[in-house]
Amino acid sequence: MAAPSLCAHLPEKGSVAAAAPLESLAAKPRADRSLICPPGFVLETSARVPVCTRPGQGQVEGDPRAACRATLALGPVAPVPTQWRPTRSCPGGAITTVVRLEGANLGLAEVDLASDSPGVKAESIAEDDKALKPAERPSAQGCFAHQCRLVRLSISADAPVDVLLRFSIKDGASSTARIPVTTHCPDPLGNR
């Protein structure tokens, strides 16, 4: 099962909402000499004559998927615990670890992940990854697309002290995760 998408079901071409001039109506007087507006309208008393207004909404031809992506919120990403990077003399090269990144909509299919740090490879862990044991799947770890993403990091000795991962939605929001790293060389015999 691929990461869920909130916008994929929409057509690429079609009508989308667009801003239009405010709609205005006359406020209706009540028996107690106050004014009332129909549902959905707001009473504007700043004008010389009080009126009821609501935002106008029109339609234009466009890309409904892009309009959907533009409305998606992303992040912020919760702080991540310090991870290890190997020393230059450490056997084996890079240290691979899985980190849990939490923030609004991080795991959706619309969200792209990229490493902004040299010496760091980042790969999302998908629910349908055949190499995963059942207990390692995101759903088994309580990590769901609307609030979490599991990422496999491969950190080499060239990695900076702060690893930066960038999340972005085409036509929409972006967010950055900062992961602190400290130098450590694990014991090749498994004694960390």
PDB file of C-alpha atoms in Angstrom:
ATOM      1  CA  MET A   1       0.000   0.000   0.000  1.00  0.00           C
ATOM      2  CA  ALA A   2       1.520   3.317  -1.064  1.00  0.00           C
ATOM      3  CA  ALA A   3       1.380   6.437   1.072  1.00  0.00           C
ATOM      4  CA  PRO A   4      -2.100   7.920   1.038  1.00  0.00           C
ATOM      5  CA  SER A   5      -2.797  10.913  -1.162  1.00  0.00           C
ATOM      6  CA  LEU A   6      -5.375  13.563  -0.379  1.00  0.00           C
ATOM      7  CA  CYS A   7      -5.307  15.114  -3.861  1.00  0.00           C
ATOM      8  CA  ALA A   8      -4.695  12.254  -6.335  1.00  0.00           C
ATOM      9  CA  HIS A   9      -8.411  11.550  -6.842  1.00  0.00           C
ATOM     10  CA  LEU A  10      -8.919  15.016  -8.336  1.00  0.00           C
ATOM     11  CA  PRO A  11      -8.632  15.636 -12.098  1.00  0.00           C
ATOM     12  CA  GLU A  12      -5.619  17.542 -13.453  1.00  0.00           C
ATOM     13  CA  LYS A  13      -7.855  19.939 -15.417  1.00  0.00           C
ATOM     14  CA  GLY A  14     -11.175  21.360 -14.379  1.00  0.00           C
ATOM     15  CA  SER A  15     -12.882  24.112 -12.432  1.00  0.00           C
ATOM     16  CA  VAL A  16     -11.269  25.484  -9.300  1.00  0.00           C
ATOM     17  CA  ALA A  17     -12.415  28.098  -6.821  1.00  0.00           C
ATOM     18  CA  ALA A  18     -11.142  31.630  -7.280  1.00  0.00           C
ATOM     19  CA  ALA A  19     -11.500  34.829  -5.300  1.00  0.00           C
ATOM     20  CA  ALA A  20     -14.278  37.127  -6.423  1.00  0.00           C
ATOM     21  CA  PRO A  21     -15.684  40.470  -5.217  1.00  0.00           C
ATOM     22  CA  LEU A  22     -17.489  40.505  -1.857  1.00  0.00           C
ATOM     23  CA  GLU A  23     -21.193  39.714  -1.921  1.00  0.00           C
ATOM     24  CA  SER A  24     -23.246  42.371  -0.146  1.00  0.00           C
ATOM     25  CA  LEU A  25     -26.851  42.466   1.058  1.00  0.00           C
ATOM     26  CA  ALA A  26     -28.805  45.000   3.045  1.00  0.00           C
ATOM     27  CA  ALA A  27     -29.012  44.200   6.750  1.00  0.00           C
ATOM     28  CA  LYS A  28     -32.554  43.428   7.935  1.00  0.00           C
ATOM     29  CA  PRO A  29     -33.939  45.297  10.936  1.00  0.00           C
ATOM     30  CA  ARG A  30     -35.364  43.337  13.865  1.00  0.00           C
ATOM     31  CA  ALA A  31     -38.140  44.288  16.267  1.00  0.00           C
ATOM     32  CA  ASP A  32     -35.601  45.241  18.961  1.00  0.00           C
ATOM     33  CA  ARG A  33     -34.041  47.786  16.513  1.00  0.00           C
ATOM     34  CA  SER A  34     -30.914  45.640  15.972  1.00  0.00           C
ATOM     35  CA  LEU A  35     -29.805  44.357  12.554  1.00  0.00           C
ATOM     36  CA  ILE A  36     -29.519  40.751  11.362  1.00  0.00           C
ATOM     37  CA  CYS A  37     -27.805  39.052   8.416  1.00  0.00           C
ATOM     38  CA  PRO A  38     -28.631  35.798   6.583  1.00  0.00           C
ATOM     39  CA  PRO A  39     -26.557  32.711   7.483  1.00  0.00           C
ATOM     40  CA  GLY A  40     -23.007  32.899   6.116  1.00  0.00           C
ATOM     41  CA  PHE A  41     -22.962  36.712   6.028  1.00  0.00           C
ATOM     42  CA  VAL A  42     -21.247  39.039   8.526  1.00  0.00           C
ATOM     43  CA  LEU A  43     -22.632  42.396   9.632  1.00  0.00           C
ATOM     44  CA  GLU A  44     -20.232  45.194   8.647  1.00  0.00           C
ATOM     45  CA  THR A  45     -20.936  48.307  10.682  1.00  0.00           C
ATOM     46  CA  SER A  46     -17.818  50.221   9.642  1.00  0.00           C
ATOM     47  CA  ALA A  47     -19.537  51.470   6.468  1.00  0.00           C
ATOM     48  CA  ARG A  48     -21.838  54.483   6.543  1.00  0.00           C
ATOM     49  CA  VAL A  49     -24.814  52.182   6.006  1.00  0.00           C
ATOM     50  CA  PRO A  50     -24.488  48.777   7.751  1.00  0.00           C
ATOM     51  CA  VAL A  51     -24.424  45.888   5.250  1.00  0.00           C
ATOM     52  CA  CYS A  52     -24.109  42.122   5.332  1.00  0.00           C
ATOM     53  CA  THR A  53     -21.072  40.737   3.445  1.00  0.00           C
ATOM     54  CA  ARG A  54     -19.393  37.442   2.672  1.00  0.00           C
ATOM     55  CA  PRO A  55     -16.354  36.590   0.556  1.00  0.00           C
ATOM     56  CA  GLY A  56     -17.204  36.086  -3.078  1.00  0.00           C
ATOM     57  CA  GLN A  57     -16.285  32.853  -4.766  1.00  0.00           C
ATOM     58  CA  GLY A  58     -15.970  32.290  -8.462  1.00  0.00           C
ATOM     59  CA  GLN A  59     -14.714  29.468 -10.634  1.00  0.00           C
ATOM     60  CA  VAL A  60     -11.940  29.404 -13.182  1.00  0.00           C
ATOM     61  CA  GLU A  61     -10.416  26.673 -15.311  1.00  0.00           C
ATOM     62  CA  GLY A  62      -7.283  25.309 -13.675  1.00  0.00           C
ATOM     63  CA  ASP A  63      -5.625  22.347 -11.977  1.00  0.00           C
ATOM     64  CA  PRO A  64      -7.722  21.015  -9.063  1.00  0.00           C
ATOM     65  CA  ARG A  65      -4.814  18.834  -7.859  1.00  0.00           C
ATOM     66  CA  ALA A  66      -2.502  21.852  -7.626  1.00  0.00           C
ATOM     67  CA  ALA A  67      -5.212  23.818  -5.819  1.00  0.00           C
ATOM     68  CA  CYS A  68      -5.617  20.933  -3.353  1.00  0.00           C
ATOM     69  CA  ARG A  69      -1.838  20.652  -2.764  1.00  0.00           C
ATOM     70  CA  ALA A  70      -1.617  24.406  -2.152  1.00  0.00           C
ATOM     71  CA  THR A  71      -4.046  24.094   0.771  1.00  0.00           C
ATOM     72  CA  LEU A  72      -2.199  21.268   2.575  1.00  0.00           C
ATOM     73  CA  ALA A  73      -0.408  22.231   5.774  1.00  0.00           C
ATOM     74  CA  LEU A  74       3.004  20.706   6.435  1.00  0.00           C
ATOM     75  CA  GLY A  75       4.856  20.441   9.738  1.00  0.00           C
ATOM     76  CA  PRO A  76       6.354  21.828  11.819  1.00  0.00           C
ATOM     77  CA  VAL A  77       8.566  18.814  12.473  1.00  0.00           C
ATOM     78  CA  ALA A  78       8.958  17.843  16.127  1.00  0.00           C
ATOM     79  CA  PRO A  79      12.523  17.763  17.565  1.00  0.00           C
ATOM     80  CA  VAL A  80      14.460  14.560  16.826  1.00  0.00           C
ATOM     81  CA  PRO A  81      16.918  12.929  19.269  1.00  0.00           C
ATOM     82  CA  THR A  82      20.652  13.112  18.519  1.00  0.00           C
ATOM     83  CA  GLN A  83      21.906  10.510  16.026  1.00  0.00           C
ATOM     84  CA  TRP A  84      25.392   9.092  15.396  1.00  0.00           C
ATOM     85  CA  ARG A  85      27.817   9.778  12.575  1.00  0.00           C
ATOM     86  CA  PRO A  86      30.987   7.662  12.234  1.00  0.00           C
ATOM     87  CA  THR A  87      34.519   8.931  12.713  1.00  0.00           C
ATOM     88  CA  ARG A  88      36.693   9.015   9.583  1.00  0.00           C
ATOM     89  CA  SER A  89      38.633   5.963  10.819  1.00  0.00           C
ATOM     90  CA  CYS A  90      35.498   3.980  11.689  1.00  0.00           C
ATOM     91  CA  PRO A  91      35.265   0.670   9.751  1.00  0.00           C
ATOM     92  CA  GLY A  92      32.210   0.209   7.571  1.00  0.00           C
ATOM     93  CA  GLY A  93      31.778   3.802   6.430  1.00  0.00           C
ATOM     94  CA  ALA A  94      28.255   5.051   7.122  1.00  0.00           C
ATOM     95  CA  ILE A  95      25.925   4.433  10.044  1.00  0.00           C
ATOM     96  CA  THR A  96      22.357   3.573   9.044  1.00  0.00           C
ATOM     97  CA  THR A  97      19.480   4.332  11.394  1.00  0.00           C
ATOM     98  CA  VAL A  98      15.722   4.779  11.259  1.00  0.00           C
ATOM     99  CA  VAL A  99      14.258   7.999  12.661  1.00  0.00           C
ATOM    100  CA  ARG A 100      10.662   8.850  13.392  1.00  0.00           C
ATOM    101  CA  LEU A 101       9.717  12.315  12.155  1.00  0.00           C
ATOM    102  CA  GLU A 102       6.458  13.744  13.461  1.00  0.00           C
ATOM    103  CA  GLY A 103       4.554  16.690  12.034  1.00  0.00           C
ATOM    104  CA  ALA A 104       1.335  17.456  10.190  1.00  0.00           C
ATOM    105  CA  ASN A 105       0.955  15.517   6.897  1.00  0.00           C
ATOM    106  CA  LEU A 106       4.626  14.423   6.666  1.00  0.00           C
ATOM    107  CA  GLY A 107       3.810  10.961   5.332  1.00  0.00           C
ATOM    108  CA  LEU A 108       1.419  11.895   2.533  1.00  0.00           C
ATOM    109  CA  ALA A 109       2.231  10.894  -1.048  1.00  0.00           C
ATOM    110  CA  GLU A 110       2.271  14.595  -2.062  1.00  0.00           C
ATOM    111  CA  VAL A 111       5.232  15.278   0.250  1.00  0.00           C
ATOM    112  CA  ASP A 112       8.748  14.976  -1.207  1.00  0.00           C
ATOM    113  CA  LEU A 113      11.752  14.312   1.036  1.00  0.00           C
ATOM    114  CA  ALA A 114      15.289  15.535   0.283  1.00  0.00           C
ATOM    115  CA  SER A 115      18.501  15.732   2.291  1.00  0.00           C
ATOM    116  CA  ASP A 116      20.048  19.205   2.329  1.00  0.00           C
ATOM    117  CA  SER A 117      23.201  17.881   4.007  1.00  0.00           C
ATOM    118  CA  PRO A 118      26.285  16.376   2.341  1.00  0.00           C
ATOM    119  CA  GLY A 119      27.166  12.865   3.467  1.00  0.00           C
ATOM    120  CA  VAL A 120      23.564  11.970   4.301  1.00  0.00           C
ATOM    121  CA  LYS A 121      21.184   9.758   2.310  1.00  0.00           C
ATOM    122  CA  ALA A 122      17.515   9.811   3.316  1.00  0.00           C
ATOM    123  CA  GLU A 123      14.899   7.285   2.229  1.00  0.00           C
ATOM    124  CA  SER A 124      11.284   7.046   3.349  1.00  0.00           C
ATOM    125  CA  ILE A 125      10.136   3.687   4.677  1.00  0.00           C
ATOM    126  CA  ALA A 126       6.972   2.641   2.857  1.00  0.00           C
ATOM    127  CA  GLU A 127       4.247   0.463   4.317  1.00  0.00           C
ATOM    128  CA  ASP A 128       4.549  -1.983   1.394  1.00  0.00           C
ATOM    129  CA  ASP A 129       8.376  -2.354   1.550  1.00  0.00           C
ATOM    130  CA  LYS A 130       9.025  -6.087   1.055  1.00  0.00           C
ATOM    131  CA  ALA A 131      12.305  -6.023   3.041  1.00  0.00           C
ATOM    132  CA  LEU A 132      10.575  -4.918   6.262  1.00  0.00           C
ATOM    133  CA  LYS A 133       9.599  -7.274   9.044  1.00  0.00           C
ATOM    134  CA  PRO A 134       5.941  -6.875  10.090  1.00  0.00           C
ATOM    135  CA  ALA A 135       6.945  -5.127  13.348  1.00  0.00           C
ATOM    136  CA  GLU A 136       9.046  -2.568  11.405  1.00  0.00           C
ATOM    137  CA  ARG A 137       6.178  -1.305   9.244  1.00  0.00           C
ATOM    138  CA  PRO A 138       5.091   2.289   9.917  1.00  0.00           C
ATOM    139  CA  SER A 139       1.528   1.236  10.845  1.00  0.00           C
ATOM    140  CA  ALA A 140       2.862  -1.283  13.394  1.00  0.00           C
ATOM    141  CA  GLN A 141       4.824   1.574  14.978  1.00  0.00           C
ATOM    142  CA  GLY A 142       1.786   3.866  15.150  1.00  0.00           C
ATOM    143  CA  CYS A 143       3.237   6.087  12.415  1.00  0.00           C
ATOM    144  CA  PHE A 144       0.452   7.235  10.091  1.00  0.00           C
ATOM    145  CA  ALA A 145       0.747   9.575   7.089  1.00  0.00           C
ATOM    146  CA  HIS A 146      -1.255  12.469   8.531  1.00  0.00           C
ATOM    147  CA  GLN A 147       1.245  12.955  11.367  1.00  0.00           C
ATOM    148  CA  CYS A 148       4.388  10.829  10.960  1.00  0.00           C
ATOM    149  CA  ARG A 149       7.026   9.459   8.565  1.00  0.00           C
ATOM    150  CA  LEU A 150       9.733   6.853   9.193  1.00  0.00           C
ATOM    151  CA  VAL A 151      12.991   7.701   7.416  1.00  0.00           C
ATOM    152  CA  ARG A 152      16.079   5.516   6.949  1.00  0.00           C
ATOM    153  CA  LEU A 153      19.189   7.692   7.222  1.00  0.00           C
ATOM    154  CA  SER A 154      22.638   6.671   6.084  1.00  0.00           C
ATOM    155  CA  ILE A 155      25.069   9.076   7.770  1.00  0.00           C
ATOM    156  CA  SER A 156      28.720   9.174   6.678  1.00  0.00           C
ATOM    157  CA  ALA A 157      31.711  10.851   8.376  1.00  0.00           C
ATOM    158  CA  ASP A 158      31.261  13.849   6.022  1.00  0.00           C
ATOM    159  CA  ALA A 159      27.867  14.719   7.556  1.00  0.00           C
ATOM    160  CA  PRO A 160      27.628  18.106   9.292  1.00  0.00           C
ATOM    161  CA  VAL A 161      26.821  18.514  12.986  1.00  0.00           C
ATOM    162  CA  ASP A 162      23.206  19.354  12.090  1.00  0.00           C
ATOM    163  CA  VAL A 163      21.566  17.230   9.392  1.00  0.00           C
ATOM    164  CA  LEU A 164      18.814  19.044   7.503  1.00  0.00           C
ATOM    165  CA  LEU A 165      15.958  17.192   5.820  1.00  0.00           C
ATOM    166  CA  ARG A 166      13.574  19.194   3.637  1.00  0.00           C
ATOM    167  CA  PHE A 167       9.933  18.240   3.149  1.00  0.00           C
ATOM    168  CA  SER A 168       7.995  19.971   0.397  1.00  0.00           C
ATOM    169  CA  ILE A 169       4.707  19.792  -1.439  1.00  0.00           C
ATOM    170  CA  LYS A 170       4.696  20.769  -5.113  1.00  0.00           C
ATOM    171  CA  ASP A 171       2.646  23.979  -5.407  1.00  0.00           C
ATOM    172  CA  GLY A 172       2.477  24.240  -1.615  1.00  0.00           C
ATOM    173  CA  ALA A 173       4.126  24.264   1.775  1.00  0.00           C
ATOM    174  CA  SER A 174       7.576  23.152   2.883  1.00  0.00           C
ATOM    175  CA  SER A 175       9.181  22.335   6.217  1.00  0.00           C
ATOM    176  CA  THR A 176      12.646  21.433   7.468  1.00  0.00           C
ATOM    177  CA  ALA A 177      13.736  18.883  10.069  1.00  0.00           C
ATOM    178  CA  ARG A 178      16.977  19.515  11.954  1.00  0.00           C
ATOM    179  CA  ILE A 179      18.631  16.370  13.305  1.00  0.00           C
ATOM    180  CA  PRO A 180      21.650  16.832  15.579  1.00  0.00           C
ATOM    181  CA  VAL A 181      24.461  14.276  15.147  1.00  0.00           C
ATOM    182  CA  THR A 182      27.416  13.385  17.300  1.00  0.00           C
ATOM    183  CA  THR A 183      30.551  11.472  16.321  1.00  0.00           C
ATOM    184  CA  HIS A 184      30.679   7.833  17.458  1.00  0.00           C
ATOM    185  CA  CYS A 185      32.314   4.658  16.193  1.00  0.00           C
ATOM    186  CA  PRO A 186      30.266   1.569  17.059  1.00  0.00           C
ATOM    187  CA  ASP A 187      32.174  -1.500  18.180  1.00  0.00           C
ATOM    188  CA  PRO A 188      32.271  -3.952  15.223  1.00  0.00           C
ATOM    189  CA  LEU A 189      31.546  -6.784  17.709  1.00  0.00           C
ATOM    190  CA  GLY A 190      28.213  -5.229  18.624  1.00  0.00           C
ATOM    191  CA  ASN A 191      29.277  -3.637  21.914  1.00  0.00           C
ATOM    192  CA  ARG A 192      28.146  -0.063  21.416  1.00  0.00           C
TER     193      ARG A 192
END
